Amino acid sequence: MSESVYQHCSILLSMICTLDDENVEHDEAFYRKLDKETKQLFSVIRTRLNSLNVQE
């Protein structure tokens, strides 16, 4: 796994883990940031996949 994919996964995972905590209230800004981080992760994964060389 590339470093950039790992970093984005870590950020997203830590945000998702806070959703299980019943004591934490999340506002609309949190969900916008969650959506933004998800889209960034997808973009990083696409970039990483496009940079790979296919061997036949």
CSV table of N, CA, C and O in Angstrom, one decimal:
chain,number,residue,atom,x,y,z
A,1,MET,N,0.9,-1.2,0.0
A,1,MET,CA,0.0,0.0,0.0
A,1,MET,C,0.9,1.2,0.0
A,1,MET,O,1.9,1.3,0.8
A,2,SER,N,0.6,2.2,-0.8
A,2,SER,CA,1.4,3.4,-0.9
A,2,SER,C,1.2,4.2,0.4
A,2,SER,O,0.1,4.1,1.1
A,3,GLU,N,2.1,5.1,0.7
A,3,GLU,CA,2.1,5.9,1.9
A,3,GLU,C,0.8,6.9,1.8
A,3,GLU,O,0.2,7.1,2.8
A,4,SER,N,0.6,7.4,0.7
A,4,SER,CA,-0.6,8.4,0.6
A,4,SER,C,-1.9,7.7,0.8
A,4,SER,O,-2.8,8.2,1.4
A,5,VAL,N,-2.0,6.5,0.2
A,5,VAL,CA,-3.3,5.7,0.4
A,5,VAL,C,-3.4,5.4,1.9
A,5,VAL,O,-4.5,5.5,2.5
A,6,TYR,N,-2.3,4.9,2.5
A,6,TYR,CA,-2.4,4.6,3.9
A,6,TYR,C,-2.8,5.8,4.8
A,6,TYR,O,-3.6,5.7,5.7
A,7,GLN,N,-2.2,7.0,4.5
A,7,GLN,CA,-2.5,8.2,5.3
A,7,GLN,C,-4.0,8.5,5.2
A,7,GLN,O,-4.6,8.8,6.2
A,8,HIS,N,-4.5,8.5,4.0
A,8,HIS,CA,-5.9,8.8,3.8
A,8,HIS,C,-6.8,7.8,4.4
A,8,HIS,O,-7.9,8.1,5.0
A,9,CYS,N,-6.5,6.5,4.4
A,9,CYS,CA,-7.2,5.5,5.0
A,9,CYS,C,-7.2,5.7,6.5
A,9,CYS,O,-8.3,5.5,7.2
A,10,SER,N,-6.1,6.1,7.1
A,10,SER,CA,-6.0,6.3,8.5
A,10,SER,C,-6.9,7.5,9.0
A,10,SER,O,-7.6,7.4,10.0
A,11,ILE,N,-6.9,8.6,8.2
A,11,ILE,CA,-7.7,9.7,8.5
A,11,ILE,C,-9.2,9.3,8.5
A,11,ILE,O,-10.0,9.6,9.4
A,12,LEU,N,-9.6,8.6,7.4
A,12,LEU,CA,-11.0,8.2,7.3
A,12,LEU,C,-11.4,7.3,8.3
A,12,LEU,O,-12.5,7.4,8.9
A,13,LEU,N,-10.6,6.3,8.7
A,13,LEU,CA,-10.9,5.3,9.7
A,13,LEU,C,-11.0,6.0,11.1
A,13,LEU,O,-12.0,5.7,11.8
A,14,SER,N,-10.2,6.9,11.4
A,14,SER,CA,-10.3,7.6,12.7
A,14,SER,C,-11.6,8.4,12.7
A,14,SER,O,-12.2,8.5,13.8
A,15,MET,N,-12.0,9.0,11.6
A,15,MET,CA,-13.3,9.8,11.6
A,15,MET,C,-14.4,8.8,11.8
A,15,MET,O,-15.4,9.1,12.5
A,16,ILE,N,-14.4,7.7,11.1
A,16,ILE,CA,-15.5,6.7,11.2
A,16,ILE,C,-15.6,6.1,12.6
A,16,ILE,O,-16.7,5.9,13.1
A,17,CYS,N,-14.5,5.9,13.2
A,17,CYS,CA,-14.5,5.3,14.6
A,17,CYS,C,-15.2,6.3,15.6
A,17,CYS,O,-15.8,5.8,16.5
A,18,THR,N,-15.1,7.6,15.3
A,18,THR,CA,-15.8,8.5,16.2
A,18,THR,C,-17.4,8.4,16.1
A,18,THR,O,-18.1,8.8,17.0
A,19,LEU,N,-17.8,7.8,15.0
A,19,LEU,CA,-19.3,7.6,14.8
A,19,LEU,C,-19.8,6.6,15.8
A,19,LEU,O,-21.0,6.7,16.1
A,20,ASP,N,-19.0,5.7,16.3
A,20,ASP,CA,-19.5,4.7,17.2
A,20,ASP,C,-19.6,5.2,18.6
A,20,ASP,O,-20.3,4.7,19.5
A,21,ASP,N,-18.9,6.3,18.9
A,21,ASP,CA,-18.9,6.9,20.2
A,21,ASP,C,-20.2,7.7,20.4
A,21,ASP,O,-20.4,8.7,19.8
A,22,GLU,N,-21.1,7.2,21.3
A,22,GLU,CA,-22.4,7.8,21.5
A,22,GLU,C,-22.3,9.2,22.2
A,22,GLU,O,-23.2,10.0,22.2
A,23,ASN,N,-21.1,9.4,22.8
A,23,ASN,CA,-21.0,10.7,23.6
A,23,ASN,C,-20.5,11.9,22.7
A,23,ASN,O,-20.5,13.0,23.1
A,24,VAL,N,-20.2,11.5,21.4
A,24,VAL,CA,-19.7,12.6,20.5
A,24,VAL,C,-20.9,12.9,19.6
A,24,VAL,O,-21.4,12.1,18.9
A,25,GLU,N,-21.2,14.2,19.5
A,25,GLU,CA,-22.2,14.7,18.6
A,25,GLU,C,-21.5,15.2,17.3
A,25,GLU,O,-20.5,15.9,17.4
A,26,HIS,N,-22.0,14.9,16.2
A,26,HIS,CA,-21.4,15.3,14.9
A,26,HIS,C,-22.3,16.3,14.2
A,26,HIS,O,-23.5,16.1,14.1
A,27,ASP,N,-21.8,17.4,13.7
A,27,ASP,CA,-22.6,18.4,13.1
A,27,ASP,C,-22.4,18.2,11.5
A,27,ASP,O,-21.8,17.3,11.1
A,28,GLU,N,-23.1,19.0,10.8
A,28,GLU,CA,-23.1,18.9,9.4
A,28,GLU,C,-21.7,19.1,8.8
A,28,GLU,O,-21.4,18.5,7.8
A,29,ALA,N,-20.9,19.9,9.4
A,29,ALA,CA,-19.5,20.1,9.0
A,29,ALA,C,-18.7,18.8,9.0
A,29,ALA,O,-17.9,18.6,8.2
A,30,PHE,N,-19.0,18.1,10.1
A,30,PHE,CA,-18.3,16.8,10.2
A,30,PHE,C,-18.6,15.9,9.0
A,30,PHE,O,-17.7,15.3,8.4
A,31,TYR,N,-19.8,15.8,8.7
A,31,TYR,CA,-20.2,14.9,7.6
A,31,TYR,C,-19.7,15.4,6.2
A,31,TYR,O,-19.4,14.7,5.3
A,32,ARG,N,-19.7,16.8,6.1
A,32,ARG,CA,-19.1,17.3,4.8
A,32,ARG,C,-17.6,16.9,4.8
A,32,ARG,O,-17.1,16.6,3.7
A,33,LYS,N,-16.9,17.0,5.9
A,33,LYS,CA,-15.5,16.7,5.9
A,33,LYS,C,-15.3,15.2,5.7
A,33,LYS,O,-14.4,14.8,4.9
A,34,LEU,N,-16.2,14.4,6.2
A,34,LEU,CA,-16.1,12.9,6.0
A,34,LEU,C,-16.3,12.6,4.5
A,34,LEU,O,-15.6,11.8,3.9
A,35,ASP,N,-17.3,13.3,3.9
A,35,ASP,CA,-17.5,13.1,2.4
A,35,ASP,C,-16.3,13.6,1.6
A,35,ASP,O,-15.8,12.9,0.7
A,36,LYS,N,-15.7,14.7,2.0
A,36,LYS,CA,-14.5,15.2,1.3
A,36,LYS,C,-13.3,14.2,1.5
A,36,LYS,O,-12.6,13.9,0.5
A,37,GLU,N,-13.1,13.7,2.7
A,37,GLU,CA,-12.0,12.8,2.9
A,37,GLU,C,-12.2,11.5,2.1
A,37,GLU,O,-11.3,10.9,1.6
A,38,THR,N,-13.5,11.0,2.0
A,38,THR,CA,-13.8,9.8,1.2
A,38,THR,C,-13.4,10.1,-0.3
A,38,THR,O,-12.8,9.2,-0.9
A,39,LYS,N,-13.8,11.2,-0.8
A,39,LYS,CA,-13.6,11.5,-2.2
A,39,LYS,C,-12.1,11.6,-2.4
A,39,LYS,O,-11.6,11.2,-3.5
A,40,GLN,N,-11.3,12.2,-1.5
A,40,GLN,CA,-9.9,12.3,-1.6
A,40,GLN,C,-9.2,10.9,-1.6
A,40,GLN,O,-8.3,10.7,-2.4
A,41,LEU,N,-9.7,10.0,-0.8
A,41,LEU,CA,-9.2,8.7,-0.7
A,41,LEU,C,-9.4,8.0,-2.1
A,41,LEU,O,-8.5,7.4,-2.6
A,42,PHE,N,-10.6,8.1,-2.6
A,42,PHE,CA,-10.9,7.5,-3.9
A,42,PHE,C,-10.0,8.1,-5.0
A,42,PHE,O,-9.4,7.4,-5.9
A,43,SER,N,-9.7,9.4,-5.0
A,43,SER,CA,-8.8,10.0,-5.9
A,43,SER,C,-7.4,9.5,-5.8
A,43,SER,O,-6.7,9.2,-6.8
A,44,VAL,N,-6.9,9.4,-4.6
A,44,VAL,CA,-5.6,8.9,-4.3
A,44,VAL,C,-5.4,7.4,-4.8
A,44,VAL,O,-4.4,7.0,-5.4
A,45,ILE,N,-6.5,6.6,-4.6
A,45,ILE,CA,-6.5,5.2,-5.0
A,45,ILE,C,-6.4,5.2,-6.6
A,45,ILE,O,-5.7,4.4,-7.2
A,46,ARG,N,-7.3,6.0,-7.2
A,46,ARG,CA,-7.3,6.1,-8.7
A,46,ARG,C,-5.9,6.4,-9.2
A,46,ARG,O,-5.4,5.8,-10.2
A,47,THR,N,-5.3,7.5,-8.6
A,47,THR,CA,-4.0,7.9,-9.0
A,47,THR,C,-3.0,6.8,-8.9
A,47,THR,O,-2.1,6.6,-9.8
A,48,ARG,N,-3.0,6.1,-7.8
A,48,ARG,CA,-2.1,5.0,-7.5
A,48,ARG,C,-2.3,3.9,-8.5
A,48,ARG,O,-1.3,3.4,-9.1
A,49,LEU,N,-3.5,3.5,-8.8
A,49,LEU,CA,-3.8,2.5,-9.8
A,49,LEU,C,-3.3,2.8,-11.2
A,49,LEU,O,-2.8,2.0,-11.9
A,50,ASN,N,-3.5,4.1,-11.5
A,50,ASN,CA,-3.1,4.6,-12.8
A,50,ASN,C,-1.6,4.6,-13.0
A,50,ASN,O,-1.0,4.5,-14.1
A,51,SER,N,-0.8,4.7,-11.9
A,51,SER,CA,0.6,4.7,-11.9
A,51,SER,C,1.3,3.3,-12.0
A,51,SER,O,2.4,3.2,-12.3
A,52,LEU,N,0.5,2.3,-11.8
A,52,LEU,CA,1.0,0.9,-11.8
A,52,LEU,C,1.2,0.4,-13.3
A,52,LEU,O,0.5,0.8,-14.2
A,53,ASN,N,2.3,-0.4,-13.4
A,53,ASN,CA,2.5,-1.0,-14.7
A,53,ASN,C,2.0,-2.4,-14.8
A,53,ASN,O,2.2,-3.1,-13.8
A,54,VAL,N,1.3,-2.7,-15.9
A,54,VAL,CA,0.8,-4.0,-16.0
A,54,VAL,C,1.8,-4.9,-16.7
A,54,VAL,O,2.3,-4.6,-17.7
A,55,GLN,N,2.1,-6.1,-16.1
A,55,GLN,CA,3.0,-7.0,-16.7
A,55,GLN,C,2.1,-8.2,-17.4
A,55,GLN,O,1.2,-8.7,-16.8
A,56,GLU,N,2.5,-8.5,-18.6
A,56,GLU,CA,1.8,-9.6,-19.3
A,56,GLU,C,2.6,-10.8,-19.3
A,56,GLU,O,3.7,-10.9,-19.3
